[in-house]
Structures are given as structure tokens and as C-alpha cells.
Amino acid sequence: MGGAMKLPVGTLKANVTAVLLLFVLLVARNSYGLEKPDYEVLLDLGKIEYRLYQPYLVAETVVQNPDFESALDAAFERLQGYISGDNVASSKISMTVPVQMARTGVELDTTSPVSASQTPEGIRMAFMLPSEYDLQTAPTPLDDTVVVKELPERIVAAIRFSGRWTERNLTSNEATLLENIREEKLEPIGPSVFAAYHPPLMPPWFRRNEILFEVTGVPSSLRERLAGD
């Protein structure tokens, strides 16, 4: 009698692995080729870096909702709508990475992209705009909850990690970064920012995640190194 052909276990496993690898590569291709913020690494400490960021534009929105997942979805939908043509020029704007997120409802420094010193609990999310735009040429959002602004040149401490976007993962890496910032005799400015370079479909071990803090100056290790030269 006829029946479905059965592949040897080894062959089946190899085929499944090949399909998964192809899927990963297809998903990754849509992230690795995207434009990213321009920065210079001032101090490389392994998974922690101190970076000098050049100015760049962002489209930003704040969602006031204590339900973190709902706030994330609403913020992403607003910004995705803006770059998909929900703007005065009906222009399609290229996606960039990373998607930047920060919790609100915390004390913010006056230099923070959020101007108020205190905002209700929720999420602040930003997409970088491609470098072809400036404040004069960036399409104006039709949604008045989306604003376009320029982030200035600044020094940022960053810690890079992979894995899932869990509270434990984010909190532990933030604590490690804050400890290093204090060791470098610096102070953080404003709340931490979570930067996601890959979509949720990307397997966690391939994701590039970062926690970022703007800091008050040049790390002491770099100052000492420059003084020694």
C-alpha cells in the first residue's frame, strides 16, 4: 500500500534546521541593512560602551497607559502610521533601527527629549528618521500625538545584550550599566532607554538589545588614558 514517504530522522532534523536558519536570515536581513544612528565609540569595555552620538531626528510619541504592553502597541502603531504615510506629504519613510523606548512616570532631566519634568505612567517611543531629512524637510505628522524633534550631540553609556525582553533581563542590565557609570565618576541624565534592533520574531539569542543612559561627561577611564598620552 502507498503512504507518505518518511524521511530518515537525521534528514528531517537537517531540513528543519535549514528552514529555521533561512527564516532567521530573512528576518535578520530586514534589520541589519537598516540605517542606524551615527556614533563614535569613545571607550570600549566589552559589552559596555561609551559613545559620542551625532545629532539626529526622531519621530516620538508618548502613550499614557499603565498597561505596559498596551502602551507599547499603541505607540508603535502611531509611529508606524507616520512612516507609512500618515503625514502631510503622504510620504513613505524608510524604517531605521533601533526602536527606542523609555518608561514615563519618572523624574526627567530638563535636557531629556520629553520636556515635562514629570509625565503620567506609560511609554515614550521614538523612531530615528533617515539622515536625508532635517527639521525643515521631515514630513509633518497628521497625528498630533507624534512629534518630530532633533536629539543633540551627546555622550551615552550603552550596554549590549541578547535574550528576551523581560523585566528581569532589562533590570539586571540596567543595574550593571548604572554601576559602571558610577565607577566612571559620571551621573546618568534622565531615565534609561531600551533600544531594540530586531523584531519580536527574531529568536532571542540573535537579538541585539541595548540599555542606554545619557551621561554627564567623559568617563574617568578615558580621561586618565588621554592624560597618560
PDB file of C-alpha atoms in Angstrom:
ATOM      1  CA  MET A   1       0.000   0.000   0.000  1.00  0.00           C
ATOM      2  CA  GLY A   2       1.071   3.540  -0.705  1.00  0.00           C
ATOM      3  CA  GLY A   3       1.668   6.026   2.013  1.00  0.00           C
ATOM      4  CA  ALA A   4       3.502   9.224   2.943  1.00  0.00           C
ATOM      5  CA  MET A   5       7.207   8.965   2.476  1.00  0.00           C
ATOM      6  CA  LYS A   6       9.091   9.066   5.754  1.00  0.00           C
ATOM      7  CA  LEU A   7      12.414  10.850   5.848  1.00  0.00           C
ATOM      8  CA  PRO A   8      15.194   9.433   7.996  1.00  0.00           C
ATOM      9  CA  VAL A   9      15.340  11.212  11.352  1.00  0.00           C
ATOM     10  CA  GLY A  10      18.713  12.761  10.567  1.00  0.00           C
ATOM     11  CA  THR A  11      17.483  14.119   7.234  1.00  0.00           C
ATOM     12  CA  LEU A  12      14.317  15.508   8.776  1.00  0.00           C
ATOM     13  CA  LYS A  13      16.289  17.251  11.507  1.00  0.00           C
ATOM     14  CA  ALA A  14      18.653  18.740   8.919  1.00  0.00           C
ATOM     15  CA  ASN A  15      15.721  20.012   6.857  1.00  0.00           C
ATOM     16  CA  VAL A  16      14.056  21.618   9.871  1.00  0.00           C
ATOM     17  CA  THR A  17      17.339  23.258  10.860  1.00  0.00           C
ATOM     18  CA  ALA A  18      17.813  24.602   7.318  1.00  0.00           C
ATOM     19  CA  VAL A  19      14.294  26.061   7.266  1.00  0.00           C
ATOM     20  CA  LEU A  20      14.786  27.710  10.657  1.00  0.00           C
ATOM     21  CA  LEU A  21      18.126  29.146   9.567  1.00  0.00           C
ATOM     22  CA  LEU A  22      16.573  30.539   6.378  1.00  0.00           C
ATOM     23  CA  PHE A  23      13.782  32.099   8.426  1.00  0.00           C
ATOM     24  CA  VAL A  24      16.294  33.736  10.765  1.00  0.00           C
ATOM     25  CA  LEU A  25      18.312  35.100   7.854  1.00  0.00           C
ATOM     26  CA  LEU A  26      15.209  36.524   6.170  1.00  0.00           C
ATOM     27  CA  VAL A  27      14.104  38.247   9.366  1.00  0.00           C
ATOM     28  CA  ALA A  28      17.597  39.480  10.144  1.00  0.00           C
ATOM     29  CA  ARG A  29      18.059  40.896   6.644  1.00  0.00           C
ATOM     30  CA  ASN A  30      15.283  43.375   7.331  1.00  0.00           C
ATOM     31  CA  SER A  31      17.139  44.674  10.406  1.00  0.00           C
ATOM     32  CA  TYR A  32      20.855  44.559   9.611  1.00  0.00           C
ATOM     33  CA  GLY A  33      20.526  46.630   6.425  1.00  0.00           C
ATOM     34  CA  LEU A  34      18.625  49.495   8.069  1.00  0.00           C
ATOM     35  CA  GLU A  35      20.146  52.880   8.891  1.00  0.00           C
ATOM     36  CA  LYS A  36      21.317  53.372  12.481  1.00  0.00           C
ATOM     37  CA  PRO A  37      22.336  56.457  14.494  1.00  0.00           C
ATOM     38  CA  ASP A  38      25.851  57.722  13.819  1.00  0.00           C
ATOM     39  CA  TYR A  39      28.151  57.494  16.825  1.00  0.00           C
ATOM     40  CA  GLU A  40      31.816  57.172  17.779  1.00  0.00           C
ATOM     41  CA  VAL A  41      32.867  54.680  20.449  1.00  0.00           C
ATOM     42  CA  LEU A  42      34.906  56.670  22.974  1.00  0.00           C
ATOM     43  CA  LEU A  43      35.534  53.797  25.395  1.00  0.00           C
ATOM     44  CA  ASP A  44      35.031  50.075  24.750  1.00  0.00           C
ATOM     45  CA  LEU A  45      34.641  47.962  27.902  1.00  0.00           C
ATOM     46  CA  GLY A  46      33.331  44.816  26.235  1.00  0.00           C
ATOM     47  CA  LYS A  47      29.576  44.740  26.403  1.00  0.00           C
ATOM     48  CA  ILE A  48      29.589  48.305  27.791  1.00  0.00           C
ATOM     49  CA  GLU A  49      30.497  51.236  25.557  1.00  0.00           C
ATOM     50  CA  TYR A  50      30.648  54.997  25.961  1.00  0.00           C
ATOM     51  CA  ARG A  51      29.574  56.631  22.729  1.00  0.00           C
ATOM     52  CA  LEU A  52      29.521  60.120  21.272  1.00  0.00           C
ATOM     53  CA  TYR A  53      26.287  60.362  19.292  1.00  0.00           C
ATOM     54  CA  GLN A  54      25.883  62.856  16.477  1.00  0.00           C
ATOM     55  CA  PRO A  55      22.582  64.786  16.295  1.00  0.00           C
ATOM     56  CA  TYR A  56      19.702  63.023  14.561  1.00  0.00           C
ATOM     57  CA  LEU A  57      15.958  63.403  14.117  1.00  0.00           C
ATOM     58  CA  VAL A  58      13.350  61.211  15.740  1.00  0.00           C
ATOM     59  CA  ALA A  59       9.612  60.834  15.457  1.00  0.00           C
ATOM     60  CA  GLU A  60       8.419  60.418  19.021  1.00  0.00           C
ATOM     61  CA  THR A  61       5.180  59.709  20.835  1.00  0.00           C
ATOM     62  CA  VAL A  62       4.156  59.298  24.469  1.00  0.00           C
ATOM     63  CA  VAL A  63       1.334  56.942  25.465  1.00  0.00           C
ATOM     64  CA  GLN A  64      -0.083  57.431  28.954  1.00  0.00           C
ATOM     65  CA  ASN A  65      -1.214  53.959  29.951  1.00  0.00           C
ATOM     66  CA  PRO A  66      -0.022  51.946  32.972  1.00  0.00           C
ATOM     67  CA  ASP A  67      -0.579  48.724  30.983  1.00  0.00           C
ATOM     68  CA  PHE A  68       2.928  48.429  29.517  1.00  0.00           C
ATOM     69  CA  GLU A  69       2.038  46.055  26.672  1.00  0.00           C
ATOM     70  CA  SER A  70      -0.953  48.145  25.580  1.00  0.00           C
ATOM     71  CA  ALA A  71       1.165  51.304  25.703  1.00  0.00           C
ATOM     72  CA  LEU A  72       3.858  49.668  23.552  1.00  0.00           C
ATOM     73  CA  ASP A  73       1.324  48.562  20.947  1.00  0.00           C
ATOM     74  CA  ALA A  74      -0.325  51.990  20.766  1.00  0.00           C
ATOM     75  CA  ALA A  75       2.999  53.837  20.496  1.00  0.00           C
ATOM     76  CA  PHE A  76       4.302  51.537  17.778  1.00  0.00           C
ATOM     77  CA  GLU A  77       1.046  51.851  15.805  1.00  0.00           C
ATOM     78  CA  ARG A  78       1.263  55.664  15.867  1.00  0.00           C
ATOM     79  CA  LEU A  79       4.869  55.779  14.689  1.00  0.00           C
ATOM     80  CA  GLN A  80       4.392  53.038  12.110  1.00  0.00           C
ATOM     81  CA  GLY A  81       1.435  55.003  10.762  1.00  0.00           C
ATOM     82  CA  TYR A  82       3.571  58.139  10.478  1.00  0.00           C
ATOM     83  CA  ILE A  83       6.340  56.479   8.454  1.00  0.00           C
ATOM     84  CA  SER A  84       3.767  54.604   6.351  1.00  0.00           C
ATOM     85  CA  GLY A  85       2.258  57.838   5.029  1.00  0.00           C
ATOM     86  CA  ASP A  86       0.180  59.325   7.852  1.00  0.00           C
ATOM     87  CA  ASN A  87       1.845  62.693   7.313  1.00  0.00           C
ATOM     88  CA  VAL A  88       1.111  65.918   5.432  1.00  0.00           C
ATOM     89  CA  ALA A  89       3.212  64.847   2.443  1.00  0.00           C
ATOM     90  CA  SER A  90       1.732  61.302   2.411  1.00  0.00           C
ATOM     91  CA  SER A  91       5.380  60.189   2.211  1.00  0.00           C
ATOM     92  CA  LYS A  92       6.645  56.692   2.896  1.00  0.00           C
ATOM     93  CA  ILE A  93       9.625  56.947   5.235  1.00  0.00           C
ATOM     94  CA  SER A  94      12.237  54.200   5.466  1.00  0.00           C
ATOM     95  CA  MET A  95      12.370  52.223   8.697  1.00  0.00           C
ATOM     96  CA  THR A  96      15.500  52.587  10.820  1.00  0.00           C
ATOM     97  CA  VAL A  97      16.841  50.881  13.932  1.00  0.00           C
ATOM     98  CA  PRO A  98      16.785  50.776  16.847  1.00  0.00           C
ATOM     99  CA  VAL A  99      13.271  51.358  18.127  1.00  0.00           C
ATOM    100  CA  GLN A 100      13.867  53.345  21.327  1.00  0.00           C
ATOM    101  CA  MET A 101      11.587  53.025  24.346  1.00  0.00           C
ATOM    102  CA  ALA A 102      11.525  54.529  27.822  1.00  0.00           C
ATOM    103  CA  ARG A 103       9.056  54.314  30.664  1.00  0.00           C
ATOM    104  CA  THR A 104       7.395  57.548  31.748  1.00  0.00           C
ATOM    105  CA  GLY A 105       6.173  58.421  35.198  1.00  0.00           C
ATOM    106  CA  VAL A 106       9.736  59.084  36.418  1.00  0.00           C
ATOM    107  CA  GLU A 107      11.643  62.274  37.098  1.00  0.00           C
ATOM    108  CA  LEU A 108      13.231  63.558  33.903  1.00  0.00           C
ATOM    109  CA  ASP A 109      16.113  65.952  33.401  1.00  0.00           C
ATOM    110  CA  THR A 110      15.277  69.133  31.510  1.00  0.00           C
ATOM    111  CA  THR A 111      17.592  68.052  28.672  1.00  0.00           C
ATOM    112  CA  SER A 112      15.542  64.893  28.130  1.00  0.00           C
ATOM    113  CA  PRO A 113      13.604  64.615  24.851  1.00  0.00           C
ATOM    114  CA  VAL A 114      10.408  64.745  26.982  1.00  0.00           C
ATOM    115  CA  SER A 115      10.115  68.358  28.075  1.00  0.00           C
ATOM    116  CA  ALA A 116       7.940  67.898  31.174  1.00  0.00           C
ATOM    117  CA  SER A 117       9.677  67.159  34.471  1.00  0.00           C
ATOM    118  CA  GLN A 118       7.036  64.542  35.327  1.00  0.00           C
ATOM    119  CA  THR A 119       4.806  62.580  32.961  1.00  0.00           C
ATOM    120  CA  PRO A 120       1.997  60.111  33.736  1.00  0.00           C
ATOM    121  CA  GLU A 121       2.861  56.435  33.760  1.00  0.00           C
ATOM    122  CA  GLY A 122       3.228  54.960  30.292  1.00  0.00           C
ATOM    123  CA  ILE A 123       5.742  54.657  27.463  1.00  0.00           C
ATOM    124  CA  ARG A 124       7.791  57.025  25.320  1.00  0.00           C
ATOM    125  CA  MET A 125       8.814  55.560  21.970  1.00  0.00           C
ATOM    126  CA  ALA A 126      10.927  57.003  19.158  1.00  0.00           C
ATOM    127  CA  PHE A 127      11.918  56.043  15.611  1.00  0.00           C
ATOM    128  CA  MET A 128      15.026  57.655  14.148  1.00  0.00           C
ATOM    129  CA  LEU A 129      14.333  59.403  10.840  1.00  0.00           C
ATOM    130  CA  PRO A 130      16.669  58.683   7.908  1.00  0.00           C
ATOM    131  CA  SER A 131      19.597  61.112   7.646  1.00  0.00           C
ATOM    132  CA  GLU A 132      18.224  62.532   4.369  1.00  0.00           C
ATOM    133  CA  TYR A 133      15.779  64.580   6.453  1.00  0.00           C
ATOM    134  CA  ASP A 134      16.282  67.695   8.566  1.00  0.00           C
ATOM    135  CA  LEU A 135      13.770  69.669  10.619  1.00  0.00           C
ATOM    136  CA  GLN A 136      12.709  71.624   7.533  1.00  0.00           C
ATOM    137  CA  THR A 137      12.207  68.640   5.213  1.00  0.00           C
ATOM    138  CA  ALA A 138      10.857  65.975   7.590  1.00  0.00           C
ATOM    139  CA  PRO A 139       7.168  65.307   6.812  1.00  0.00           C
ATOM    140  CA  THR A 140       4.782  66.810   9.358  1.00  0.00           C
ATOM    141  CA  PRO A 141       2.744  64.156  11.220  1.00  0.00           C
ATOM    142  CA  LEU A 142      -1.026  64.223  10.790  1.00  0.00           C
ATOM    143  CA  ASP A 143      -1.364  62.671  14.243  1.00  0.00           C
ATOM    144  CA  ASP A 144      -0.698  65.446  16.761  1.00  0.00           C
ATOM    145  CA  THR A 145       0.477  62.884  19.318  1.00  0.00           C
ATOM    146  CA  VAL A 146       3.544  62.275  17.111  1.00  0.00           C
ATOM    147  CA  VAL A 147       6.260  64.936  17.156  1.00  0.00           C
ATOM    148  CA  VAL A 148       9.463  65.296  15.154  1.00  0.00           C
ATOM    149  CA  LYS A 149      12.478  66.627  17.058  1.00  0.00           C
ATOM    150  CA  GLU A 150      16.257  66.660  16.907  1.00  0.00           C
ATOM    151  CA  LEU A 151      18.296  64.906  19.563  1.00  0.00           C
ATOM    152  CA  PRO A 152      21.523  66.845  20.170  1.00  0.00           C
ATOM    153  CA  GLU A 153      25.097  65.603  20.218  1.00  0.00           C
ATOM    154  CA  ARG A 154      25.611  63.783  23.495  1.00  0.00           C
ATOM    155  CA  ILE A 155      27.659  61.148  25.309  1.00  0.00           C
ATOM    156  CA  VAL A 156      25.779  57.936  26.023  1.00  0.00           C
ATOM    157  CA  ALA A 157      26.642  54.872  28.090  1.00  0.00           C
ATOM    158  CA  ALA A 158      25.346  51.682  26.471  1.00  0.00           C
ATOM    159  CA  ILE A 159      25.210  48.033  27.477  1.00  0.00           C
ATOM    160  CA  ARG A 160      24.547  45.433  24.797  1.00  0.00           C
ATOM    161  CA  PHE A 161      22.839  42.095  25.415  1.00  0.00           C
ATOM    162  CA  SER A 162      20.740  39.442  23.709  1.00  0.00           C
ATOM    163  CA  GLY A 163      17.770  37.489  25.013  1.00  0.00           C
ATOM    164  CA  ARG A 164      14.128  38.112  25.728  1.00  0.00           C
ATOM    165  CA  TRP A 165      12.628  41.474  26.620  1.00  0.00           C
ATOM    166  CA  THR A 166      11.782  40.514  30.165  1.00  0.00           C
ATOM    167  CA  GLU A 167      11.638  42.814  33.162  1.00  0.00           C
ATOM    168  CA  ARG A 168      14.383  40.769  34.822  1.00  0.00           C
ATOM    169  CA  ASN A 169      16.676  40.970  31.791  1.00  0.00           C
ATOM    170  CA  LEU A 170      16.176  44.724  31.409  1.00  0.00           C
ATOM    171  CA  THR A 171      16.522  45.478  35.123  1.00  0.00           C
ATOM    172  CA  SER A 172      19.699  43.428  35.620  1.00  0.00           C
ATOM    173  CA  ASN A 173      21.445  45.009  32.632  1.00  0.00           C
ATOM    174  CA  GLU A 174      20.358  48.487  33.679  1.00  0.00           C
ATOM    175  CA  ALA A 175      21.804  47.877  37.158  1.00  0.00           C
ATOM    176  CA  THR A 176      25.115  46.691  35.660  1.00  0.00           C
ATOM    177  CA  LEU A 177      25.317  49.780  33.473  1.00  0.00           C
ATOM    178  CA  LEU A 178      24.480  52.173  36.324  1.00  0.00           C
ATOM    179  CA  GLU A 179      27.200  50.580  38.464  1.00  0.00           C
ATOM    180  CA  ASN A 180      29.756  51.173  35.711  1.00  0.00           C
ATOM    181  CA  ILE A 181      28.585  54.767  35.200  1.00  0.00           C
ATOM    182  CA  ARG A 182      29.253  55.448  38.882  1.00  0.00           C
ATOM    183  CA  GLU A 183      32.648  53.719  38.632  1.00  0.00           C
ATOM    184  CA  GLU A 184      33.471  56.101  35.786  1.00  0.00           C
ATOM    185  CA  LYS A 185      32.554  59.028  38.083  1.00  0.00           C
ATOM    186  CA  LEU A 186      29.592  60.095  35.967  1.00  0.00           C
ATOM    187  CA  GLU A 187      25.887  60.660  36.540  1.00  0.00           C
ATOM    188  CA  PRO A 188      23.028  59.488  34.303  1.00  0.00           C
ATOM    189  CA  ILE A 189      20.794  62.117  32.711  1.00  0.00           C
ATOM    190  CA  GLY A 190      17.127  61.203  32.604  1.00  0.00           C
ATOM    191  CA  PRO A 191      15.634  57.699  32.515  1.00  0.00           C
ATOM    192  CA  SER A 192      17.131  54.680  30.810  1.00  0.00           C
ATOM    193  CA  VAL A 193      16.218  53.985  27.189  1.00  0.00           C
ATOM    194  CA  PHE A 194      15.713  50.472  25.862  1.00  0.00           C
ATOM    195  CA  ALA A 195      16.855  50.077  22.246  1.00  0.00           C
ATOM    196  CA  ALA A 196      15.577  47.109  20.219  1.00  0.00           C
ATOM    197  CA  TYR A 197      17.343  46.361  16.927  1.00  0.00           C
ATOM    198  CA  HIS A 198      15.291  43.320  15.933  1.00  0.00           C
ATOM    199  CA  PRO A 199      11.575  42.426  15.792  1.00  0.00           C
ATOM    200  CA  PRO A 200       9.918  40.026  18.254  1.00  0.00           C
ATOM    201  CA  LEU A 201      10.007  37.244  15.624  1.00  0.00           C
ATOM    202  CA  MET A 202      13.789  37.167  15.857  1.00  0.00           C
ATOM    203  CA  PRO A 203      14.939  34.274  18.104  1.00  0.00           C
ATOM    204  CA  PRO A 204      16.073  35.807  21.429  1.00  0.00           C
ATOM    205  CA  TRP A 205      19.675  34.628  21.160  1.00  0.00           C
ATOM    206  CA  PHE A 206      20.105  36.574  17.875  1.00  0.00           C
ATOM    207  CA  ARG A 207      18.589  39.825  19.127  1.00  0.00           C
ATOM    208  CA  ARG A 208      20.627  42.951  19.668  1.00  0.00           C
ATOM    209  CA  ASN A 209      19.241  44.797  22.674  1.00  0.00           C
ATOM    210  CA  GLU A 210      20.711  47.780  24.474  1.00  0.00           C
ATOM    211  CA  ILE A 211      20.100  49.881  27.559  1.00  0.00           C
ATOM    212  CA  LEU A 212      21.226  53.492  27.106  1.00  0.00           C
ATOM    213  CA  PHE A 213      21.828  56.359  29.513  1.00  0.00           C
ATOM    214  CA  GLU A 214      22.905  59.843  28.521  1.00  0.00           C
ATOM    215  CA  VAL A 215      25.723  60.798  30.918  1.00  0.00           C
ATOM    216  CA  THR A 216      27.219  63.998  32.264  1.00  0.00           C
ATOM    217  CA  GLY A 217      30.608  63.833  30.574  1.00  0.00           C
ATOM    218  CA  VAL A 218      33.625  61.784  29.571  1.00  0.00           C
ATOM    219  CA  PRO A 219      34.290  58.573  31.591  1.00  0.00           C
ATOM    220  CA  SER A 220      37.204  58.768  34.022  1.00  0.00           C
ATOM    221  CA  SER A 221      38.990  55.791  32.395  1.00  0.00           C
ATOM    222  CA  LEU A 222      39.172  57.715  29.138  1.00  0.00           C
ATOM    223  CA  ARG A 223      40.298  60.917  30.846  1.00  0.00           C
ATOM    224  CA  GLU A 224      43.104  59.046  32.583  1.00  0.00           C
ATOM    225  CA  ARG A 225      44.129  57.371  29.339  1.00  0.00           C
ATOM    226  CA  LEU A 226      44.232  60.700  27.500  1.00  0.00           C
ATOM    227  CA  ALA A 227      46.185  62.306  30.353  1.00  0.00           C
ATOM    228  CA  GLY A 228      48.739  59.472  30.169  1.00  0.00           C
ATOM    229  CA  ASP A 229      49.267  60.111  26.468  1.00  0.00           C
TER     230      ASP A 229
END
